[in-house]
Short mmCIF file of C-alpha atoms in Angstrom, two decimals:
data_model
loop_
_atom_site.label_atom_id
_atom_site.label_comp_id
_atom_site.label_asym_id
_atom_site.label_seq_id
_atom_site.Cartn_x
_atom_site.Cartn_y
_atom_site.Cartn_z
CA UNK A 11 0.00 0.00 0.00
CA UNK A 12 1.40 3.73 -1.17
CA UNK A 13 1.75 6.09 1.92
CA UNK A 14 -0.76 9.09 1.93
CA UNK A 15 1.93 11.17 0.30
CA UNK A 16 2.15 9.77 -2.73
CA UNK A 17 -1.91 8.96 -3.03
CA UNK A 18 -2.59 12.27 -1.52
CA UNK A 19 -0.11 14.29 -2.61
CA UNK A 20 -1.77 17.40 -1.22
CA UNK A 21 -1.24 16.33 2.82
CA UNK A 22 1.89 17.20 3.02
CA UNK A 23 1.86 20.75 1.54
CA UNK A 24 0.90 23.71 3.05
CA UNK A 25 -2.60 25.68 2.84
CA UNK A 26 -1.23 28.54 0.91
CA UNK A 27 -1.68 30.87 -2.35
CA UNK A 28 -4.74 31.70 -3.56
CA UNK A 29 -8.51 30.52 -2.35
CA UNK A 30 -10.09 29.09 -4.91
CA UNK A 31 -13.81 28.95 -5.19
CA UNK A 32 -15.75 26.04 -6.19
CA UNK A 33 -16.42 27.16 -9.76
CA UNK A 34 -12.66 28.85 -10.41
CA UNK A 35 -11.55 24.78 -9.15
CA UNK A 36 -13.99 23.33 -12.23
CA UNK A 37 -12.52 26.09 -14.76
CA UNK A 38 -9.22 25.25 -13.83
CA UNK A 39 -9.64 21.30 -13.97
CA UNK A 40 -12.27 20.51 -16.76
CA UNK A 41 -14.29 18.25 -13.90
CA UNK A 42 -17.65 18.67 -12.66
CA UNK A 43 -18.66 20.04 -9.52
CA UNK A 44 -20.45 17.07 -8.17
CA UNK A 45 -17.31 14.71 -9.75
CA UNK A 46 -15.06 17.04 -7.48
CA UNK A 47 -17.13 16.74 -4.62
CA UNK A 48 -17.34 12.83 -4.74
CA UNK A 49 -13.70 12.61 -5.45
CA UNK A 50 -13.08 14.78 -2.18
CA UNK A 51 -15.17 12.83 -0.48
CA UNK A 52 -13.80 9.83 -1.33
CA UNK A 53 -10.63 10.98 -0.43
CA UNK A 54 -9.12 11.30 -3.96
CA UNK A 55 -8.99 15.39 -4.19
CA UNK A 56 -8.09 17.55 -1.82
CA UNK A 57 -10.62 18.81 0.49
CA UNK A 58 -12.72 22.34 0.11
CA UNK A 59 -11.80 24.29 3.68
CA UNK A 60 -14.96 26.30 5.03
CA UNK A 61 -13.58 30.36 4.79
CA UNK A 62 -16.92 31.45 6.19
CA UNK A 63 -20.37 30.12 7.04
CA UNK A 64 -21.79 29.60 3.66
CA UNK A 65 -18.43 30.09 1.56
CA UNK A 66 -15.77 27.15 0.72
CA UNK A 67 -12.57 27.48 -0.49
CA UNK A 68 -9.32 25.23 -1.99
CA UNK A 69 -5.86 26.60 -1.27
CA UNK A 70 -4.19 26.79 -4.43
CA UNK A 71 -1.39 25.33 -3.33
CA UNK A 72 -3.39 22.16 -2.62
CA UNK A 73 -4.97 22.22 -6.21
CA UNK A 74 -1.50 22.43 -7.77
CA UNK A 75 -0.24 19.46 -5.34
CA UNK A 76 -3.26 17.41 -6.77
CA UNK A 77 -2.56 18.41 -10.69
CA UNK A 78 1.06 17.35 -10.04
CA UNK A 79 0.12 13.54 -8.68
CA UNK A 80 -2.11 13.15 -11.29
CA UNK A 81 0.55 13.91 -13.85
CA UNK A 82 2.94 11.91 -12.00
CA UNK A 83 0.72 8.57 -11.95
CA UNK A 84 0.23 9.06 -15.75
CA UNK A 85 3.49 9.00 -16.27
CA UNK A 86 4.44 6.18 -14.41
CA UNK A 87 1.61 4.08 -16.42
CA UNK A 88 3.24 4.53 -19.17
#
């Protein structure tokens, strides 16, 4: 079994850069809202961080830790 790092790249790294909302995360990865939500939930993307009662947010930094593992496992399946 991989350690979290490597199939949650995102744990390790710090909460910083930008807060992305919800719909600035789907822009910038080409998936769905409800795809990103079950993926968080099922522990395979990062996890939205509550910045005020009714607002949610995704530290960039996070986002950019996910994009990298992704590209990472593709190229090691190849």
């Amino acid at each position: 079994m991989k350690p979290d790092s490597e199939t949650k790249p995102w744990t390790n790294v710090p909460a910083t850069g930008r807060l992305l909302r919800p719909n600035e995360v789907t822009r910038l990865t080409g998936l769905s809202k409800s795809q990103i939500y079950q993926m968080a939930k099922d522990g395979d993307f990062p996890p939205f961080i509550k910045v005020a009662k009714r607002a949610s947010a995704l530290p960039e930094a996070w986002l950019e830790a996910f994009v990298e593992g992704c590209a990472k496992s593709s190229q090691e399946a190849v």
